[in-house]
JSON list of N, CA and C in Angstrom, two decimals:
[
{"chain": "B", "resi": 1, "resn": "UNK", "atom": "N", "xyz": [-0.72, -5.66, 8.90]},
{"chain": "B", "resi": 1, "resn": "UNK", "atom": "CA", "xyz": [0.13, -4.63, 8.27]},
{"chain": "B", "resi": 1, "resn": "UNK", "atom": "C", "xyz": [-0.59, -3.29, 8.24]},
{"chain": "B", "resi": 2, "resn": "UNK", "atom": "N", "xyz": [-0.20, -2.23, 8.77]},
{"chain": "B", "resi": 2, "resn": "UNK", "atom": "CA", "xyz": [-0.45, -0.82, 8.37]},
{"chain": "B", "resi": 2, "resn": "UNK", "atom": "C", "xyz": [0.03, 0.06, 7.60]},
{"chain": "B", "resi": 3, "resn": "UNK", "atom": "N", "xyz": [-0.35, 1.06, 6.75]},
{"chain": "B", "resi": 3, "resn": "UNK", "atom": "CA", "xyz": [-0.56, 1.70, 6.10]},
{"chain": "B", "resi": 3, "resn": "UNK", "atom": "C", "xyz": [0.65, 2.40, 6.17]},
{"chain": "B", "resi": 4, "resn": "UNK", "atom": "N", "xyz": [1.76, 2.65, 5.32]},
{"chain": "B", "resi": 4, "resn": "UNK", "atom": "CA", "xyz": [2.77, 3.73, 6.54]},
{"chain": "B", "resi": 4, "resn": "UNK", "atom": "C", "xyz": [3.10, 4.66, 5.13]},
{"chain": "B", "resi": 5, "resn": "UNK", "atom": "N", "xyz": [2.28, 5.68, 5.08]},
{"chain": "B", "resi": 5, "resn": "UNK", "atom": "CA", "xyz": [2.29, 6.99, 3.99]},
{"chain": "B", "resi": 5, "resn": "UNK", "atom": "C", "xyz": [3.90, 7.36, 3.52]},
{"chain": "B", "resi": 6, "resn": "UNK", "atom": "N", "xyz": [4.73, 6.95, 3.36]},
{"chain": "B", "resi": 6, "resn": "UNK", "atom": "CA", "xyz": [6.20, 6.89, 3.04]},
{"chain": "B", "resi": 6, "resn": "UNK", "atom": "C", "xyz": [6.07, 7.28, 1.21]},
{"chain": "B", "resi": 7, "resn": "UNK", "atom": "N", "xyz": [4.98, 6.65, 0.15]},
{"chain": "B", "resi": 7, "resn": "UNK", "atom": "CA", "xyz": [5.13, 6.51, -1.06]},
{"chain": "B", "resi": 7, "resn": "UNK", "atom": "C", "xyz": [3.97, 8.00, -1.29]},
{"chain": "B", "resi": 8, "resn": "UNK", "atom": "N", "xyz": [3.24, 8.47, -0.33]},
{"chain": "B", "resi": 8, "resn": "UNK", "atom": "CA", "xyz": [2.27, 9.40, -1.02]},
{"chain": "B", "resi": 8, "resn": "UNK", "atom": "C", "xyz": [1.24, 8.45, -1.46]},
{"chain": "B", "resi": 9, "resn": "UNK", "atom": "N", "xyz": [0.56, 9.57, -2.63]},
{"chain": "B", "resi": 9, "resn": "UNK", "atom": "CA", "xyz": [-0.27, 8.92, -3.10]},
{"chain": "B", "resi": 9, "resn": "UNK", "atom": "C", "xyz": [0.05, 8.79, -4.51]},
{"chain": "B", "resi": 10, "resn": "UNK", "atom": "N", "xyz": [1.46, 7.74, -4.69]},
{"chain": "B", "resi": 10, "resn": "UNK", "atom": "CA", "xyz": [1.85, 7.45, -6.50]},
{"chain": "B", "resi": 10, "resn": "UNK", "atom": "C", "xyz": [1.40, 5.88, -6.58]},
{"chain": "B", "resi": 11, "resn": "UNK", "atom": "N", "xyz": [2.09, 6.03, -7.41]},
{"chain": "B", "resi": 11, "resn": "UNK", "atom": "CA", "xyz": [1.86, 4.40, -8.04]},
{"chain": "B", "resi": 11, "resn": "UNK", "atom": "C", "xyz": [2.14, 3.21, -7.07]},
{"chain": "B", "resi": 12, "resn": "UNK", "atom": "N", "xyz": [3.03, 3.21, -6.29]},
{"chain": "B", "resi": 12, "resn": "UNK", "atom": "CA", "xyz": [3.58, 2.26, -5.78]},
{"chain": "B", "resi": 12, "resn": "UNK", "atom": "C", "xyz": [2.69, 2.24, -4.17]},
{"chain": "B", "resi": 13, "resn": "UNK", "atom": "N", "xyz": [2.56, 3.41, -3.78]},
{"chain": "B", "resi": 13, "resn": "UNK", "atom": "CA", "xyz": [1.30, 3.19, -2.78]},
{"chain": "B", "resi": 13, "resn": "UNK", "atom": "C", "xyz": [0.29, 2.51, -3.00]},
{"chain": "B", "resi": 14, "resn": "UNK", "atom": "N", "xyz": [-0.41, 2.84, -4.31]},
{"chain": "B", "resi": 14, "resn": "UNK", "atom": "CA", "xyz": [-1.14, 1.65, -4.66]},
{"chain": "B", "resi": 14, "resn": "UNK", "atom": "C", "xyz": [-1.23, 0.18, -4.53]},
{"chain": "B", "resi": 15, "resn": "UNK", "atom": "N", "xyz": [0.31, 0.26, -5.33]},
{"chain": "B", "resi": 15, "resn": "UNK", "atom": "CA", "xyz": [0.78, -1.44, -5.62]},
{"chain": "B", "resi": 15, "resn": "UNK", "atom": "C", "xyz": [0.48, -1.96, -3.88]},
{"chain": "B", "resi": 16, "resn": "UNK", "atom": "N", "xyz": [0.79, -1.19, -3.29]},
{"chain": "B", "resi": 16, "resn": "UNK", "atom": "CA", "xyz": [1.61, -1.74, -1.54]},
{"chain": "B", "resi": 16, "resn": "UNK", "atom": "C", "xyz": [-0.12, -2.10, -0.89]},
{"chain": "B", "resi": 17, "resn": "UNK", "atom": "N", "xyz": [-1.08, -1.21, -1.60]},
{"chain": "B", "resi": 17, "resn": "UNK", "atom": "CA", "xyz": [-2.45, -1.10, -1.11]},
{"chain": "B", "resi": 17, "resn": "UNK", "atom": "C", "xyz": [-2.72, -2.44, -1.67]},
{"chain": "B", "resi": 18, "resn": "UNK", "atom": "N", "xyz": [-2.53, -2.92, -2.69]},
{"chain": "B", "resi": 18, "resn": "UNK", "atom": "CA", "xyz": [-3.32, -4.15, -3.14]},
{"chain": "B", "resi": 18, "resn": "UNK", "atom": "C", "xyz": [-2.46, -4.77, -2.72]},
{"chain": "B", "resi": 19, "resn": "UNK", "atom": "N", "xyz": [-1.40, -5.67, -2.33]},
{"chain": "B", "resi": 19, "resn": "UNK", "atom": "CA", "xyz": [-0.63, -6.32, -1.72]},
{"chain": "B", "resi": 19, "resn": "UNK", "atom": "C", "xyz": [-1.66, -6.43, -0.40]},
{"chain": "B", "resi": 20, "resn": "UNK", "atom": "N", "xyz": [-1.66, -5.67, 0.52]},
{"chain": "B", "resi": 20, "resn": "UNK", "atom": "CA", "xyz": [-1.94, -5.23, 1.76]},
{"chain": "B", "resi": 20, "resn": "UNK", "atom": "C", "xyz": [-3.28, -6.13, 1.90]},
{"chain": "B", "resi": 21, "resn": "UNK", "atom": "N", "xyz": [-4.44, -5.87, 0.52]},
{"chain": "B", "resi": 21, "resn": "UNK", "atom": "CA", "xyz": [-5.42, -6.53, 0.44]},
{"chain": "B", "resi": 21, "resn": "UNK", "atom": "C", "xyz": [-5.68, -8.15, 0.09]},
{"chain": "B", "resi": 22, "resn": "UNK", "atom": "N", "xyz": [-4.80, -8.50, -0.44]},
{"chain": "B", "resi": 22, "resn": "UNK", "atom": "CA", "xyz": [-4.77, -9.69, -0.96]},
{"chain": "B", "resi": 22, "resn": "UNK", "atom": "C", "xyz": [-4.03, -10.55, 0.39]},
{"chain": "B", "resi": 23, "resn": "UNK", "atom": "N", "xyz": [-3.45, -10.43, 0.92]},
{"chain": "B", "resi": 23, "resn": "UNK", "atom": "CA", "xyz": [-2.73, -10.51, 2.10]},
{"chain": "B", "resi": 23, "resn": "UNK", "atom": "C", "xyz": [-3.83, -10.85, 3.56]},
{"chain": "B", "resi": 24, "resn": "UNK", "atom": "N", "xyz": [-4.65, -9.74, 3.23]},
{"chain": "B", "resi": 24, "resn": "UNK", "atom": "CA", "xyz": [-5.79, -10.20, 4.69]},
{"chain": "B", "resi": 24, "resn": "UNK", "atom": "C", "xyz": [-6.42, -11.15, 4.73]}
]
């Protein structure tokens, strides 16, 4: 999965960042 800057940098980018990590 990549990164796709759509949320900025709020809250939910975050959330999508730790998802992203837990995931690999």
């Amino acid at each position: 999965m990549r990164e796709k800057p759509m949320f900025g940098k709020g809250g939910l980018g975050n959330l999508m960042k730790q998802a992203q990590q837990m995931q690999e």
